[in-house]
Every structure is written in structure tokens, then in C-alpha cells.
Amino acid sequence: MPERLWTGEDIAARLLRFYDEKTSTRAITRLQFVEHVGYLLFLKLDHERAQRPGRFARRSVAPEGTWPKLTDLSGDALHGGLTELMRELGDQAPTRSDRRTAGMVFRDAQPWDLGRMAELAKLITEQIDPYQWRLIPQTELGRAFTIMLRACREDIDRKIETGQTLTPFPVLSAVVKVLDVGPDDIVIDPACGTGSTLIAAYQAMQSTDPAAIAGADLDAQMCRLATMNILLNTGRPFSDPAPVRLADTLTQKVPVVRAEPGVLPTVAICNPPFRSDGVVPNAIMRDDFLAYGDFPTNFLQHLMVTLKPGARAAVFVPDGVLFGGGAAATVRRALLKNCDVHTLLRLPTGMFHRKGVRSNILFFTKATPKPNHQSVTRYLWVYDARTGNHRTDTGNPVTEADFDDFVAACLAGGDITERAETDRFRRYLVGDLLEHPTVTFALKANLAAEVDDFGSPKEIASEIADLLDTAATHFREAAATLP
């Protein structure tokens, strides 16, 4: 491959240009396209690694000779061959232990419709087969796939039933720094989506332990994409156990379903679904839960009761979890008493493409409960990165610079006792937080007076234009299905 095509940005641009110019974009969504790129890269890399000389060769996970045969197929033969291959590799009771990761990549996978096989054949022969993908630097290949996933933002946001969203990498970078994620940690994400949280943690850890990260999600497509995203970004062998499991974490009394059940996590990072239209979280009430609320409240409670003492966590929550009554208030009180809830980061508005939803990140450390029902938390430090800071995920995205001051303030002196108050960083006593029976965090009086910040007129106009473009796409897709 020419050196100029070795950057992640160039690889992603070339493949997405193929989607725009060579496929029936009204029949194939961008997310379906990127998902198939992942399948093909898995098969091509698997073939290349099996062809390496001598002791460097690895046993092919797919049936021997799969890739060369695939490049010769077209039409009905391509559709039938790929369907059978996906069924075999997606088998959840594989006869070979080295197919456990393949089982997640291809689980419930289906090829494009039969009428799209000409486009799929071109994708195989023109964009995947000509290149030696194992020669591309791992960081660039992983970056390319991540960039393509982020280009699917609209498709992922439309997965309303599971509340999927994409977390900007600069936010995750700040989170892993404040949590001080290192090479000795075991990091989990119980609602991992496309796996970006686990990738950010892995990069910070600089670990080669395949068991260092693990995730779960209840959406099979997200699990397939997350697994491929992690494989390409970490260089994890395809023969290893899958880093992601298809599971409803909230029904488990363990932090997350793991390949190594005896290994307990030291860090949890979770951006759970904020919306769940038509979905009732956890149909069965768990006997280790104190209350029963929405997804963010339940994920917060799940980690509070399942993490081992000393484990650190960062959980994304909407304002309703901080200020609401009912289950949210019950869980807040328990969290303050059983964990050291040391930091709250108020995120900029607009950054998650969730209109009207304000997001925060709660940082806490699981602790052993104190006698006489005393609270483990002594102080909650609140950093305001929201006021006067509206961001969009297209024209005005967040950057790492947006969180440099937050990270520096949190890590001042390397100890929480060295933190100093500023205009944006304030300290609250736990007694003040618990003074109200419903535990409104006593922050509402200080924080709720803010004026909604939806950005400049130009940013608002750009967001409206994005929404109109999305609406037009939906209407075209609906029109294509009409007789």
C-alpha cells in the first residue's frame, strides 16, 4: 500500500468515499457499510496472518482458503457463501476455542441484500483485497475504523430502543487521567456501545494483557462493532476470548460478564443509555438493589453494589440523577454513604447530540461502609465545564484543551487534599449534601439558576440544518420502500 494511504484519516476517507460514490446509499446505511468493512477486514487480516512465513504464521480462524475463495464469488454465490460463512463463524457453541472472538464479530450477522452483491464484490476486490492490511501500523488501522464509526453518528443515534450514543474521545481521555488508569488495572464498561471507552483505557494503560479490558452491551450490533473496534485498535489476537459479551448487565450480580470470572475489575467507566423509548430497564427487580429507576440510576447502583472495595468508577449521568427524587434520591444517599464520591464534572451542553439533555460525570471510589451509618464521602468537588461552553459534535466539537484545566485541578499535588477552589471548581461538604431528606445534593440552589446555553446563532442554524438533512434522509428511505 502506498505510504500516503497508511494514515487512519486517509484510509477512512477512501472507504467512506467508496460508500458515497459506489453504493446505493439509500439501501445501505453508513453503519451497515462500516460493519461490513469490519467483517471483511477480519477475514483479510486472518488470511494474511495465516500466510506469514514459518513460526510467524498463525492458524486461520476462518476455514482455510476462505479469503481467496471469497474474492472470486459474485451474485448469488457471494450472498450464499457469505451467509454460510457468517453462520459458521457466528456459532455460539464453537467446536474450536479460538473462534470465541469470531463468534462475537459475526454473531447474528447478515450480508447485504442479494441485490447489493455487485457493490459488495467491488468493495472486496477494489478496497480490501489489493492491500496488505497487516503492514499498516496498528494505531492507524484502529484509528481508521474509529473514524468511520464516528461518521455513523446519525445511524447510531437512531438506535433509540437501546439509547446508543458516541462518547467524544477528549472526554474519555480526561476521564482515564483523573481515574489514573495504569498497566495494573482491569477496566470494564458494562454498557460499552462501540467500545471507545475500553479503547481509551487500554491506550492509557499501555498494557498487553488481553484480559485488561472487558465490556458488555445488550445490542448485538454494538457488540459486533465494539469487538472489531477493539481488535483493530489494540492488536488483540483474533484467537483470544472476545473482549465484549452480549448481555444485559443490569440482570447480573457481577460488575460485567467476563471471560475470566475470577478476575475482579479495578476500574469501571460507563456512559449508560440516557433514553430508552419503549424499553423498561430491568424487567426483574434485583434483590441487591435499593431502588428501581431509569437506566443511568440503575447502572450507577449496579456498580455501587458490585464493585470491590478500592475500585474506581466514572459514570455519566443526566441532571435528573443528581436532582431528581424517588429512586435517584435513594441511590444518591446510598452512594454518598458507601463510596467516596469525590468529583462531579458538569459537561458542556450539546456535545452528545441529545437535544435538551445535560450530562455530568460522577467519579467515585468503592469503600467499606463505616460504622453507625456514617458517610464515606467527606467532600464532593464540582467542576463546571458547562457554563458558557456549548459544543456540537459536528461544527464545534469538544477538544482535549476543554478539559486540561479540569484534569490539572483534580490532580493538583497528586492528592485530593491538595485541590484548591477556583471559579469553576468548588468543594461541598457531605453534611450539606445530605441535609435534605431527598438528597438533592444541595447543589440545585447553586447550579440550577444557570441560563440555557444552546450556542451561538450560527451553531443553532447549523444544528437545524443537520436535523433537516437527517429528516430528508429518513423521508428518502421511507419513499424507497413504497410501491
mmCIF file of C-alpha atoms in Angstrom, residues 321-325 328-330 332-334 336 430 433-442:
data_model
loop_
_atom_site.group_PDB
_atom_site.id
_atom_site.type_symbol
_atom_site.label_atom_id
_atom_site.label_comp_id
_atom_site.label_asym_id
_atom_site.label_seq_id
_atom_site.Cartn_x
_atom_site.Cartn_y
_atom_site.Cartn_z
ATOM 1 C CA VAL A 321 -29.997 11.653 38.514
ATOM 2 C CA LEU A 322 -28.391 14.461 40.550
ATOM 3 C CA PHE A 323 -31.524 16.391 41.430
ATOM 4 C CA GLY A 324 -34.491 14.030 40.985
ATOM 5 C CA GLY A 325 -36.489 12.362 43.737
ATOM 6 C CA ALA A 328 -32.487 8.675 42.122
ATOM 7 C CA ALA A 329 -32.549 10.217 45.606
ATOM 8 C CA THR A 330 -32.336 6.812 47.295
ATOM 9 C CA ARG A 332 -27.591 9.149 45.733
ATOM 10 C CA ARG A 333 -27.858 8.814 49.518
ATOM 11 C CA ALA A 334 -26.526 5.235 49.418
ATOM 12 C CA LEU A 336 -22.536 9.029 49.364
ATOM 13 C CA VAL A 430 -21.127 15.891 52.630
ATOM 14 C CA LEU A 433 -25.241 17.388 50.516
ATOM 15 C CA LEU A 434 -27.242 15.179 52.865
ATOM 16 C CA GLU A 435 -29.138 17.920 54.678
ATOM 17 C CA HIS A 436 -32.300 17.497 52.596
ATOM 18 C CA PRO A 437 -34.371 14.301 53.084
ATOM 19 C CA THR A 438 -34.406 13.596 49.357
ATOM 20 C CA VAL A 439 -30.693 14.389 48.978
ATOM 21 C CA THR A 440 -30.851 16.901 46.157
ATOM 22 C CA PHE A 441 -27.065 17.219 46.577
ATOM 23 C CA ALA A 442 -27.858 20.760 47.842
#
